[in-house]
PDB file of C-alpha atoms in Angstrom:
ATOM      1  CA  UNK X   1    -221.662 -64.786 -16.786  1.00  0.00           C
ATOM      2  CA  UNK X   2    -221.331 -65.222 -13.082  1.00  0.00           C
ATOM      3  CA  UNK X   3    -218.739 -67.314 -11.294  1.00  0.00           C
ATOM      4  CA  UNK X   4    -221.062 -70.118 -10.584  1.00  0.00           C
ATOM      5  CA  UNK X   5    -222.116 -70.195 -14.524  1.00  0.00           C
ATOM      6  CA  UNK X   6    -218.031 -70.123 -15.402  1.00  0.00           C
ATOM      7  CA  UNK X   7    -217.836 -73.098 -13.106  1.00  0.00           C
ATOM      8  CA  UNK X   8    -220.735 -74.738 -14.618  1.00  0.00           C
ATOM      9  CA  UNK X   9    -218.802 -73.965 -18.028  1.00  0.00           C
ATOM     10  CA  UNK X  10    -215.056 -75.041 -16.535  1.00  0.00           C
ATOM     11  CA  UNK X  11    -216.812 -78.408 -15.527  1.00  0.00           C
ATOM     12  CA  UNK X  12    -217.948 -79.273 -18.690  1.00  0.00           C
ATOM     13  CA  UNK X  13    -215.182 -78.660 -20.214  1.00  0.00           C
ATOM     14  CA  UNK X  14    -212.903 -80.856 -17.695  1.00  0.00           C
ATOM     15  CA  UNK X  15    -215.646 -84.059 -18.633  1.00  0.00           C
ATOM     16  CA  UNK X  16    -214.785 -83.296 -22.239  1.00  0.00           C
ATOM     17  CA  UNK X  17    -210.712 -82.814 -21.411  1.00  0.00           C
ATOM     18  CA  UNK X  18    -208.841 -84.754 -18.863  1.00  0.00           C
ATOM     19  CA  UNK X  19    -206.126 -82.481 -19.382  1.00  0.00           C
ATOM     20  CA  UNK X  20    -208.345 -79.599 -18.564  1.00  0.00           C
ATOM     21  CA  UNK X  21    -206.746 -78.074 -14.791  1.00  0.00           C
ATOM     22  CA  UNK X  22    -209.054 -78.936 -11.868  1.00  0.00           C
ATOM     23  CA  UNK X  23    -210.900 -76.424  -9.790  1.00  0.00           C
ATOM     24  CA  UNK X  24    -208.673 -74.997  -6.491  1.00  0.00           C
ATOM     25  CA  UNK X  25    -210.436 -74.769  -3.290  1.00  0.00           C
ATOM     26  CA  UNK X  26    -210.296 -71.205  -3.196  1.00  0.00           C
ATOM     27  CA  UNK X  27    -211.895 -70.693  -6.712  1.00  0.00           C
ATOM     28  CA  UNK X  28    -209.529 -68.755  -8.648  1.00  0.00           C
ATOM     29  CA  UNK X  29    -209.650 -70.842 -11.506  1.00  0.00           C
ATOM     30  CA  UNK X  30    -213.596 -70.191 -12.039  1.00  0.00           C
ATOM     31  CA  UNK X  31    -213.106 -66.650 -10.632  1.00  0.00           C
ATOM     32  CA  UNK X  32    -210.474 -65.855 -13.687  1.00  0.00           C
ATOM     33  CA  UNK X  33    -212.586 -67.687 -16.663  1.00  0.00           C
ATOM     34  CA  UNK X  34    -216.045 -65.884 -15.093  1.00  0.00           C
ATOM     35  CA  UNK X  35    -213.270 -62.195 -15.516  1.00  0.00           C
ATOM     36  CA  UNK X  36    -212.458 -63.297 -18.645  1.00  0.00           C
ATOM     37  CA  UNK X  37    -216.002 -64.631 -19.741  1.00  0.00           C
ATOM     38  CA  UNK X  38    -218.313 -61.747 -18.078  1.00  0.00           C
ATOM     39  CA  UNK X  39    -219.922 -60.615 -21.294  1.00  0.00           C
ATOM     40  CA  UNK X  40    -220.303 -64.167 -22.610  1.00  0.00           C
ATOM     41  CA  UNK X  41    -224.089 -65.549 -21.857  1.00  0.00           C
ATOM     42  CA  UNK X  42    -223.361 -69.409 -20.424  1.00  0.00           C
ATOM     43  CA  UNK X  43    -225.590 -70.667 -23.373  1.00  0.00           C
ATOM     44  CA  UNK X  44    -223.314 -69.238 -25.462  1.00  0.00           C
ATOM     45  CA  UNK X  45    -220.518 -70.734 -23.394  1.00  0.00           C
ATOM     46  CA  UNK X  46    -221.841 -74.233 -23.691  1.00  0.00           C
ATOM     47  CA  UNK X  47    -222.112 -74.079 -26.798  1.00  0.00           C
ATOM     48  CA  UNK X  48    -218.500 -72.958 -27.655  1.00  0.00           C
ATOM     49  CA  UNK X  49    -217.049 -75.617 -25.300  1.00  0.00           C
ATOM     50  CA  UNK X  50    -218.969 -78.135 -27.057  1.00  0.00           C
ATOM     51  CA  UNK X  51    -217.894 -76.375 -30.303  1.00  0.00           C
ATOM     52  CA  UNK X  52    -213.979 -76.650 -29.562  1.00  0.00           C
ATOM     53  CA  UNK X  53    -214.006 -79.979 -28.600  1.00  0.00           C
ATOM     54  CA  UNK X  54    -215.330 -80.571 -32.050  1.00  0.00           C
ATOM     55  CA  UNK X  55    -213.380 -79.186 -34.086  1.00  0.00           C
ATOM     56  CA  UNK X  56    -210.836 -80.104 -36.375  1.00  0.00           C
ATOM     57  CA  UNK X  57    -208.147 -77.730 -34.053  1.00  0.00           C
ATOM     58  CA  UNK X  58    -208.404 -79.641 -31.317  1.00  0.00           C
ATOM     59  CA  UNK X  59    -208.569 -83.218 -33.268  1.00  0.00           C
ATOM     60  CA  UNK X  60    -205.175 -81.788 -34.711  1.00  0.00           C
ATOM     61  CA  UNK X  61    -203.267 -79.925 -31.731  1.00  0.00           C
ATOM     62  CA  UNK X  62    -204.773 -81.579 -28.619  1.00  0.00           C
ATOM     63  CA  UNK X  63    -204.905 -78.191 -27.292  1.00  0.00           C
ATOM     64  CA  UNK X  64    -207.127 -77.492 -23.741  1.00  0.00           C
ATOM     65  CA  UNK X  65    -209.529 -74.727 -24.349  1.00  0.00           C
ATOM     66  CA  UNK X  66    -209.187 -71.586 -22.753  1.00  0.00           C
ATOM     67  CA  UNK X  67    -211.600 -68.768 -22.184  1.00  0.00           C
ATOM     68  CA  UNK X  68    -209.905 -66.702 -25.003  1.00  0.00           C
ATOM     69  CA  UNK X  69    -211.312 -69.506 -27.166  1.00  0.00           C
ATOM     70  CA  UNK X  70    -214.823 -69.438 -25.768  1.00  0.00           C
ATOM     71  CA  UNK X  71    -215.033 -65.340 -26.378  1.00  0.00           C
ATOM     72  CA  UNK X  72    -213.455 -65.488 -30.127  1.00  0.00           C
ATOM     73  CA  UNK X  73    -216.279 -68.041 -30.804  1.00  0.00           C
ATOM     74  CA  UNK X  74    -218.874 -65.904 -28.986  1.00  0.00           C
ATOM     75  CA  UNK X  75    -217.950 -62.798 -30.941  1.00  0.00           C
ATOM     76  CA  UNK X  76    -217.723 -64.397 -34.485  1.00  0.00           C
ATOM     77  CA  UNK X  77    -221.192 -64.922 -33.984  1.00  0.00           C
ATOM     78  CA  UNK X  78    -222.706 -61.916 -32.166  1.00  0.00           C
ATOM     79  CA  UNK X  79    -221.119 -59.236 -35.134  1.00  0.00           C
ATOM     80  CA  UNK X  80    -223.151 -60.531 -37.811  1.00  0.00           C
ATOM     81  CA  UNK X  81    -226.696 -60.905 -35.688  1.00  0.00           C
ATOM     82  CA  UNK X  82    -225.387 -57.535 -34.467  1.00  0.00           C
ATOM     83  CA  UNK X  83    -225.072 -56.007 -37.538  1.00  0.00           C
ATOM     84  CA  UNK X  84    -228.130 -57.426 -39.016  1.00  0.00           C
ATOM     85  CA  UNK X  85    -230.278 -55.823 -36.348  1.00  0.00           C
ATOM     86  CA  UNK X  86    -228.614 -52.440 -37.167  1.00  0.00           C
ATOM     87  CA  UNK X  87    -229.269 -52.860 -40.648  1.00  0.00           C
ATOM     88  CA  UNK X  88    -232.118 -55.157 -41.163  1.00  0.00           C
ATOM     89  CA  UNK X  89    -235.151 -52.276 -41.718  1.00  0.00           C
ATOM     90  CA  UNK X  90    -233.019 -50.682 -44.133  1.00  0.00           C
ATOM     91  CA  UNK X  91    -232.178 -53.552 -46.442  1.00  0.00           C
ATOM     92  CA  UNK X  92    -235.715 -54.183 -45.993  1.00  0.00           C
ATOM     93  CA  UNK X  93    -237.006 -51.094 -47.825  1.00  0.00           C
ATOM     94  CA  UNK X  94    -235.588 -51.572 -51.276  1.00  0.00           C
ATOM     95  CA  UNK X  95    -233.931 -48.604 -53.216  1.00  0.00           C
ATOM     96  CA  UNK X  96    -236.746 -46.502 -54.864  1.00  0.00           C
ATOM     97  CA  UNK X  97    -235.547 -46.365 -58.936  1.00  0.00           C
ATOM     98  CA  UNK X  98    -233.859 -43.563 -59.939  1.00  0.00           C
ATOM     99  CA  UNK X  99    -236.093 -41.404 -61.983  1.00  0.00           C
ATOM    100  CA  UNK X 100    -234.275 -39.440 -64.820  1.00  0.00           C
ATOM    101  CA  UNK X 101    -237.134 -36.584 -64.833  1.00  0.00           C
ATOM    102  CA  UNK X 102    -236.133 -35.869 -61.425  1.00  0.00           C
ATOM    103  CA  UNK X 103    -232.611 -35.676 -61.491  1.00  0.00           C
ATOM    104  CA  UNK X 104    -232.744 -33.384 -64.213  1.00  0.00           C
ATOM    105  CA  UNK X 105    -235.637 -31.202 -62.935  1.00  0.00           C
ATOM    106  CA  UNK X 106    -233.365 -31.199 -59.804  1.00  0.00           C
ATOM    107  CA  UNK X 107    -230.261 -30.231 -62.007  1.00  0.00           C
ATOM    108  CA  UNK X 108    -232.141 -27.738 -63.450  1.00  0.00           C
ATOM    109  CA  UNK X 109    -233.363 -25.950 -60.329  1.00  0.00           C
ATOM    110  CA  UNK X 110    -229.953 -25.820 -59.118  1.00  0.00           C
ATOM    111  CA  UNK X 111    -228.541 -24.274 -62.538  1.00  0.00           C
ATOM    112  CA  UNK X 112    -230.988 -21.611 -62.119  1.00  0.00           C
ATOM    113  CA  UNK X 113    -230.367 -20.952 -58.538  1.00  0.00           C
ATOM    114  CA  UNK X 114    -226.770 -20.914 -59.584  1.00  0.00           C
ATOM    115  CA  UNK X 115    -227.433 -18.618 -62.365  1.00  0.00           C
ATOM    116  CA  UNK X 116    -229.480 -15.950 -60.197  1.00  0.00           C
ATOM    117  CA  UNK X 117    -226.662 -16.393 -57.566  1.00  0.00           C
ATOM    118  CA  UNK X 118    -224.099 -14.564 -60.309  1.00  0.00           C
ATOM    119  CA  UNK X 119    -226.645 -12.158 -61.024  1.00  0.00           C
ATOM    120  CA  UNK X 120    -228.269 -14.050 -64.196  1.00  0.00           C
ATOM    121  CA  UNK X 121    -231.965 -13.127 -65.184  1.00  0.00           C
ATOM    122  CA  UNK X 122    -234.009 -16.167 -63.351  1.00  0.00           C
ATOM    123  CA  UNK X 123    -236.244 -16.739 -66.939  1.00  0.00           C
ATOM    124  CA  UNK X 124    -232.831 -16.844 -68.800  1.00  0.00           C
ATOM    125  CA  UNK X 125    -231.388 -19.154 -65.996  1.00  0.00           C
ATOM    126  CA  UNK X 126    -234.445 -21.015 -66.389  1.00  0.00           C
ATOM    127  CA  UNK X 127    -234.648 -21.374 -70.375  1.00  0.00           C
ATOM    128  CA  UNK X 128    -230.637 -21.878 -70.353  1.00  0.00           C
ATOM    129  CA  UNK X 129    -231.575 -24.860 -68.144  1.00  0.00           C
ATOM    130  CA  UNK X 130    -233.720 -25.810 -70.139  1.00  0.00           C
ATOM    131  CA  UNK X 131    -231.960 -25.714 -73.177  1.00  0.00           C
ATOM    132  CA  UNK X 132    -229.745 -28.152 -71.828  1.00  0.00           C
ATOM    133  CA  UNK X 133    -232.427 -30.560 -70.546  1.00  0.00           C
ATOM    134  CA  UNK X 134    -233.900 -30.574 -74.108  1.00  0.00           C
ATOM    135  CA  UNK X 135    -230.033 -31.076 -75.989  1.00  0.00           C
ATOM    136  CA  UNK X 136    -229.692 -34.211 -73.620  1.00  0.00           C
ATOM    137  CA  UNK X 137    -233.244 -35.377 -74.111  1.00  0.00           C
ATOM    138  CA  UNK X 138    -231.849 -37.676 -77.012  1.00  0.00           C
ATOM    139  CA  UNK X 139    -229.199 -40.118 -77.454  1.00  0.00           C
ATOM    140  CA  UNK X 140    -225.685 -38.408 -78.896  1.00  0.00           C
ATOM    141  CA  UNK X 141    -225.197 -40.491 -82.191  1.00  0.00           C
ATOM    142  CA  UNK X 142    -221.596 -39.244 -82.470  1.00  0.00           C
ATOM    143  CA  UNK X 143    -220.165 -40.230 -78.990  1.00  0.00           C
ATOM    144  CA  UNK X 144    -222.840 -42.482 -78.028  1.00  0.00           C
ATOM    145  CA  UNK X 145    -223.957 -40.392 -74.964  1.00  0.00           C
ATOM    146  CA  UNK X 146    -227.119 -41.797 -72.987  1.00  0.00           C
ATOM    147  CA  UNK X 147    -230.068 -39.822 -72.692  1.00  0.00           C
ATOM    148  CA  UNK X 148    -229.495 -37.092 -69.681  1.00  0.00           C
ATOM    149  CA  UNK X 149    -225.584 -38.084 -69.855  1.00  0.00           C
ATOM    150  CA  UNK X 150    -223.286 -35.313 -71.241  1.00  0.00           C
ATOM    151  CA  UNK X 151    -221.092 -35.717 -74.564  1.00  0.00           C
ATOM    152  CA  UNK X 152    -218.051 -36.897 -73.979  1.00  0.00           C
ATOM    153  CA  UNK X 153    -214.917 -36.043 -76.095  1.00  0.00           C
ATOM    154  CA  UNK X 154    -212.417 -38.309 -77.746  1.00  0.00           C
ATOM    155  CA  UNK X 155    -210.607 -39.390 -74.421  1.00  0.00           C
ATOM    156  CA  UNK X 156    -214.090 -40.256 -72.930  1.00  0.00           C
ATOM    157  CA  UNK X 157    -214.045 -36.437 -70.652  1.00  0.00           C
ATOM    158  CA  UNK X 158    -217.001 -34.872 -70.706  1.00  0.00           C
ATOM    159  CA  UNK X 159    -217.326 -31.998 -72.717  1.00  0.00           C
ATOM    160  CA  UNK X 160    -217.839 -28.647 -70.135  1.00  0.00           C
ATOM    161  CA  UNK X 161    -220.504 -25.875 -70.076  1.00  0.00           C
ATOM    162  CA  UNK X 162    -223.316 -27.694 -71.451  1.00  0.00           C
ATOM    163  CA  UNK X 163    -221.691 -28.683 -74.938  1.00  0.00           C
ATOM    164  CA  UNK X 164    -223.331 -30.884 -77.794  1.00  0.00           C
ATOM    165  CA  UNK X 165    -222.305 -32.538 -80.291  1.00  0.00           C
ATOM    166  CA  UNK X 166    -223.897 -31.218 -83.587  1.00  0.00           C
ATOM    167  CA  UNK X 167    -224.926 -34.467 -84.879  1.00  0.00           C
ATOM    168  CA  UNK X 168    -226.962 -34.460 -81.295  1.00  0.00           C
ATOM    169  CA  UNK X 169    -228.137 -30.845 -81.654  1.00  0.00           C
ATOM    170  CA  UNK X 170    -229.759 -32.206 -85.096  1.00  0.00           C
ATOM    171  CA  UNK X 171    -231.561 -34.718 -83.430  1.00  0.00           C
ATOM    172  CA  UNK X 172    -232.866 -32.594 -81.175  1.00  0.00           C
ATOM    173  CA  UNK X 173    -234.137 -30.378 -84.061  1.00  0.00           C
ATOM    174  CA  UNK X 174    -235.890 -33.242 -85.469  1.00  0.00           C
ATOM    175  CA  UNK X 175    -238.002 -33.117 -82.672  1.00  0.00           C
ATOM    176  CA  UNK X 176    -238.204 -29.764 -81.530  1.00  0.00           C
ATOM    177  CA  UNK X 177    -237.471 -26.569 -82.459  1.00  0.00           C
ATOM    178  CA  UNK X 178    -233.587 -25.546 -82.279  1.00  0.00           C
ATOM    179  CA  UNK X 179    -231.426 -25.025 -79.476  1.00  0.00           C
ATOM    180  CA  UNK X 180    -228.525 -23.038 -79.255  1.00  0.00           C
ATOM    181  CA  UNK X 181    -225.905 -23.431 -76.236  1.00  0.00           C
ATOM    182  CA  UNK X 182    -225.844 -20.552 -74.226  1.00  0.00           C
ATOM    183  CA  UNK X 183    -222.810 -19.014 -75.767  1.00  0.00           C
ATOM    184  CA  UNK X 184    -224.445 -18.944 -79.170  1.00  0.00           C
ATOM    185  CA  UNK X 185    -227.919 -17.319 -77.338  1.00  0.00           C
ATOM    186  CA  UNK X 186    -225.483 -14.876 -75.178  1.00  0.00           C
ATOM    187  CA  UNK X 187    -224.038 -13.353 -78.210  1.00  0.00           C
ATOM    188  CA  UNK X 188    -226.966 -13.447 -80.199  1.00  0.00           C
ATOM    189  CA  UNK X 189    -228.792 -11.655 -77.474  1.00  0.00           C
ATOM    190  CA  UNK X 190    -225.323  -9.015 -77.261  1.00  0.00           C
ATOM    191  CA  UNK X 191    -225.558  -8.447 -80.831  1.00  0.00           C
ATOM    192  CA  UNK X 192    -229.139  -7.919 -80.600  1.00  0.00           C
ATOM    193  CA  UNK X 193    -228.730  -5.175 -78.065  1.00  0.00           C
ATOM    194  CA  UNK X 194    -225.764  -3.393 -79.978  1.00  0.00           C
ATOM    195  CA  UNK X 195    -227.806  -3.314 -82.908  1.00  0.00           C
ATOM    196  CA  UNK X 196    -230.364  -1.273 -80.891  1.00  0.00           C
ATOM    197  CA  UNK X 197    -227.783   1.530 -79.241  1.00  0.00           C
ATOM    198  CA  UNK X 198    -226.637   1.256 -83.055  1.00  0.00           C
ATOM    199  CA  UNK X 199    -229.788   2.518 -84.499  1.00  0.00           C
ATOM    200  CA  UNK X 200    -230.315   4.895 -81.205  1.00  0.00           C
ATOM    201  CA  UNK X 201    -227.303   6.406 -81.632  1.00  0.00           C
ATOM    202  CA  UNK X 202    -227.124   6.826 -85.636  1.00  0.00           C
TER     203      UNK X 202
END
């Protein structure tokens, strides 16, 4: 506000408050609260003078009001309009649900992109991802595991490189054929391979 509209705002509150201090002739009374006051609208101002002199802080202290008043009222309610503009469109757009296929087809895509990183086959990356998709497909009936959550161990840690419970790997074989972690495929596949240079060799 200007130094007229501080006046305007110092004169109403000197017809609320006696005590208020009068305007000098030279106007450096209205030129301090218009310093003080310059990012206040006088709307605003109005309304905080007529907010003071209504509240129960100046029924109990008797207390003048001073510009600093008229700003901390100002600014207690510009930060919430404030921040409601910033965030209103995206409180408006709700949270899409979280869809478990695509979390783990994203898990997935990263294991195998992971896998051909360290020099991995991509269709063994792929079928070792896989694998675990399927092992987690089903509730764990011996830790109580979620579907697409990992078994957890005794102390409630989950239980590294892709490790099932067996009671879970059952399940899964009730519904599809059996899957072996990747440790039990690896050395399968190892043994497999020695058996060959084995029969080359011999």
């Amino acid at each position: 506000m200007n130094a007229n509209e501080a006046g305007r705002i110092l004169l109403m509150a000197i017809s609320l408050d006696p005590k208020m201090p009068q305007p000098d002739d030279a106007g450096f009374i209205r030129s301090a609260w218009a310093a003080a006051l310059h990012d206040v609208p006088v709307e605003a101002g109005q309304q905080a003078v007529i907010a003071y002199y209504r509240s129960d802080r100046y029924t109990q202290t008797r207390e003048t009001i001073a510009p600093g008043d008229i700003v901390q009222w100002w600014n207690a309610r510009r930060r919430p309009n404030e921040q409601e503009r910033a965030g209103g469109d995206r409180r408006a757009l709700p949270a899409p649900p979280m869809d478990p296929q695509r979390v783990m087809a994203g898990v997935s895509l990263v294991r195998k992109s992971l896998a051909i990183a360290k020099g991995v086959d991509p269709d063994e990356a792929e079928g070792e991802a896989e694998a675990a998709r399927l092992l987690r497909s089903v509730r764990c009936p011996h830790c109580q595991a979620e579907v697409n959550r990992p078994c957890v161990g005794i102390r409630g840690v989950p239980l590294s490189d892709g490790v099932v419970h067996d009671s879970r790997q059952q399940a899964v074989d009730g519904q599809a054929p059996a899957v072996r972690p990747r440790s039990e495929v690896a050395a399968r596949s190892e043994i497999g391979r020695m058996g060959v240079r084995g029969a080359e060799s011999a």
